[in-house]
Coordinates of C-alpha atoms in Angstrom, one line a residue:
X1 CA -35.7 35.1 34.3
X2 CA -33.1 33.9 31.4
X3 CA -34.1 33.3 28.5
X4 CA -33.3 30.0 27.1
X5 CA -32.4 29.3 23.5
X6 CA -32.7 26.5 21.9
X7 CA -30.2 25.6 19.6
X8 CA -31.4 23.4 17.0
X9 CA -28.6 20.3 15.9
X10 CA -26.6 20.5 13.0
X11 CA -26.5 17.9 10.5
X12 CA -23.0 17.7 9.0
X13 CA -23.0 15.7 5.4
X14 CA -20.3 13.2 5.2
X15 CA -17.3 14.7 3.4
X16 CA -17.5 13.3 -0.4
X17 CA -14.0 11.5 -0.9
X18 CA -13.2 9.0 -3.8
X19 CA -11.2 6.7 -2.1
X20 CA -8.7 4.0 -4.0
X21 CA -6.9 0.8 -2.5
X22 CA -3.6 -0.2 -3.1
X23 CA -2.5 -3.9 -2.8
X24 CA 0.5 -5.9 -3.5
X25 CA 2.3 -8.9 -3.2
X26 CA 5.6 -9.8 -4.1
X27 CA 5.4 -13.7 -5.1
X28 CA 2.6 -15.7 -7.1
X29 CA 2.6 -18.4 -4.4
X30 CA -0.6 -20.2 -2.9
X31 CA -0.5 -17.7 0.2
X32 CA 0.4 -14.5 -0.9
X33 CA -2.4 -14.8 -3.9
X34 CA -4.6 -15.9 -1.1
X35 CA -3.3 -12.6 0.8
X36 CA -3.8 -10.6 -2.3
X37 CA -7.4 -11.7 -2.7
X38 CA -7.9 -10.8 1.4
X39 CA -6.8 -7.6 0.9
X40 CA -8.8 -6.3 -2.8
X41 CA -11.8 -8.1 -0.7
X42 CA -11.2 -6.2 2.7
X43 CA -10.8 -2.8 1.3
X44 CA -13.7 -3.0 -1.4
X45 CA -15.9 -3.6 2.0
X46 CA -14.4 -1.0 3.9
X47 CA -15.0 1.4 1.1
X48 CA -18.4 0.4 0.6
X49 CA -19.3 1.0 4.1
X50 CA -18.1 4.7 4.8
X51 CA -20.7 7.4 4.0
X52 CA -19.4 9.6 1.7
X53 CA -16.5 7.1 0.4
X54 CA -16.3 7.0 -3.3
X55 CA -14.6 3.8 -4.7
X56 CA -12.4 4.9 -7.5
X57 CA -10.4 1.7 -8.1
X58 CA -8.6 -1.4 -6.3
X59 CA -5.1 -1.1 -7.8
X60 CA -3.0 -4.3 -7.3
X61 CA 0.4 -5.9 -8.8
X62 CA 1.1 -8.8 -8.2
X63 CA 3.8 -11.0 -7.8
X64 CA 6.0 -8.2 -8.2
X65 CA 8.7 -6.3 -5.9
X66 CA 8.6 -3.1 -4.1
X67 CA 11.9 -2.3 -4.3
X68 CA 11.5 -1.5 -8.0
X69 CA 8.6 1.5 -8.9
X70 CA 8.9 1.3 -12.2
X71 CA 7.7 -2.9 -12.9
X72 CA 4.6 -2.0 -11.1
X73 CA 1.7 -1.4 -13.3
X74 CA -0.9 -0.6 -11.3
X75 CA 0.9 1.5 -9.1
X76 CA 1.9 3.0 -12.1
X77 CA -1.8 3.7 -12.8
X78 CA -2.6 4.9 -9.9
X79 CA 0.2 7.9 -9.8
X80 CA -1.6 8.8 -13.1
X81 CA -4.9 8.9 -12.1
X82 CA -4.1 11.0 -8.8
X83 CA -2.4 13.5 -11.2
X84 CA -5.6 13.8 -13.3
X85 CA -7.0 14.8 -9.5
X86 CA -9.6 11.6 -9.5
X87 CA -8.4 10.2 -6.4
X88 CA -8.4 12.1 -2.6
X89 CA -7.3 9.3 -0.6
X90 CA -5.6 5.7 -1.2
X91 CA -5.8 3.0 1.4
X92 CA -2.6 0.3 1.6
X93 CA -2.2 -2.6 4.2
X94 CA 1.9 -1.5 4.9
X95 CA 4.2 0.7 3.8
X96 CA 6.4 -2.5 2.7
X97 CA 3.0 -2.9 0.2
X98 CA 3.6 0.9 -0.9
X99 CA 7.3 0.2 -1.3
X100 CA 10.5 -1.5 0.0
X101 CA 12.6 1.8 -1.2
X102 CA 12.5 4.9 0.9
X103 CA 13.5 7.5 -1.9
X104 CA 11.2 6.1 -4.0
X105 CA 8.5 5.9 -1.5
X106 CA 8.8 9.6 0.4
X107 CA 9.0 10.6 -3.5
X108 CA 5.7 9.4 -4.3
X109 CA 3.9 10.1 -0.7
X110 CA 5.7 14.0 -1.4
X111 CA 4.0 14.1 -5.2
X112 CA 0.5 12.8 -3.7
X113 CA 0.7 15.1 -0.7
X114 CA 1.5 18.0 -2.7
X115 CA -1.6 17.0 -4.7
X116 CA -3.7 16.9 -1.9
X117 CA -4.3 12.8 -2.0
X118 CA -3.4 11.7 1.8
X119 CA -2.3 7.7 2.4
X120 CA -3.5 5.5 5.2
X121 CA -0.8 2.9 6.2
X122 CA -3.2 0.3 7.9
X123 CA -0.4 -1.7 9.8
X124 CA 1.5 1.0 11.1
X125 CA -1.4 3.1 11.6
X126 CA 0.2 5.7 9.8
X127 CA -1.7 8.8 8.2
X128 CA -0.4 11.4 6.2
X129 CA -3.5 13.7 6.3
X130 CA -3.2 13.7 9.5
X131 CA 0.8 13.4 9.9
X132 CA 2.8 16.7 10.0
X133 CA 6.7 15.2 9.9
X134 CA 7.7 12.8 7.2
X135 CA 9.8 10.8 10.1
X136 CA 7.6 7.9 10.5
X137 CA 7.1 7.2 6.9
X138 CA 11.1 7.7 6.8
X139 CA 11.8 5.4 9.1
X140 CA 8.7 2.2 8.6
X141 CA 10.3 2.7 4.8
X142 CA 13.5 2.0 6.1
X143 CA 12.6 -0.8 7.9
X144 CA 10.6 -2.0 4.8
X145 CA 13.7 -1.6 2.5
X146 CA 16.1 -3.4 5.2
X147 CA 13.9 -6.4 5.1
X148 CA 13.5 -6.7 1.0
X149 CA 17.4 -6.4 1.4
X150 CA 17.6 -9.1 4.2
X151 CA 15.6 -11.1 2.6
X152 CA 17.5 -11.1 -0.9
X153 CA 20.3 -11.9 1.3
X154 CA 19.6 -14.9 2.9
X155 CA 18.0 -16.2 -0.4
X156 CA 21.7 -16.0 -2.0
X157 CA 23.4 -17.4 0.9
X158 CA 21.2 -20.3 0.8
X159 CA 21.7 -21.1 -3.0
X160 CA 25.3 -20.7 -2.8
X161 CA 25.5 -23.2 -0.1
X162 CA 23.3 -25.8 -1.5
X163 CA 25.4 -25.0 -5.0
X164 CA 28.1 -25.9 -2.4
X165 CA 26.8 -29.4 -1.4
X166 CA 25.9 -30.0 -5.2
X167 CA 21.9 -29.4 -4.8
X168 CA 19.7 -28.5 -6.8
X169 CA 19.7 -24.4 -6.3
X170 CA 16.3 -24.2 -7.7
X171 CA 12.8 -26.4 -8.1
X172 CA 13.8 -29.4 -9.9
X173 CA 11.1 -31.0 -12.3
X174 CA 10.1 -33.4 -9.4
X175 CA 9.9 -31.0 -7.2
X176 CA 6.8 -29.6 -9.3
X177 CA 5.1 -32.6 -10.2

């Protein structure tokens, strides 16, 4: 008769990662501050509830651009502390959040790759520990520096033609009151 072995489970410890969050928004109005909030809050909680998730820091800017890398403080602070090896993995809701430039962004996902720190894009479900080709990042980056571009865009137009009508191009002091 065969013998039967029993095989007793493994218990596998969570893997130990110190996890960061990155958060931005690019204006200090009512909503995005009330989106900035949403997102330190969300990702504090998601942190908190992985085993083995260390929470180094919520790093967020706010009311500043993407398009610019060097304006941004805490994503400034961030780089840093990933150099000095104290982060593994950073969390961000987009990669418009990360950045609205793609050489500036593929440069700082290259840096923190070759460091070993991977990035979760939440919205486009986009992971670089797990992606092998840069082309997703490449192109959402794209798309993210089309719209900043876009967007600039259409604000001009829309000053110049109320400049045209002789409107006020900006908030008037009634306007604020």
């Amino acid at each position: 008769m065969a013998q039967v072995k029993i095989i007793a489970p493994q218990t596998r410890e969570a893997e130990h990662l110190r996890v960061a969050a990155y958060c931005r928004v690019s204006s200090d109005s009512k909503d995005q501050l009330h989106s900035y909030a949403a997102q330190i809050r969300n990702y504090t909680e998601e942190i908190a509830q992985h085993d083995g998730w260390e929470l180094v820091d919520v790093y967020a800017d706010e009311g500043l651009t993407g398009t610019r890398m060097d304006q941004r403080d805490d994503f400034n602070r961030m780089m840093r502390d990933c150099r000095k090896g104290k982060i593994d993995r950073i969390l961000v809701k987009s990669v418009s959040r990360f950045a609205r430039n793609t050489r500036d962004c593929l440069s700082a996902l290259r840096e923190l790759s070759a460091m070993g720190v991977s990035v979760r894009f939440e919205k486009e479900n986009i992971d670089t520990k797990t992606l092998t080709t840069e082309l997703m990042v490449s192109v959402s980056g794209s798309l993210a520096q089309q719209e900043s571009i876009s967007i600039s865009a259409n604000q001009k137009m829309s000053y110049q033609r109320r400049m045209e009508r002789g409107a006020a191009a900006g908030r008037t002091a009634a306007s604020c009151i």
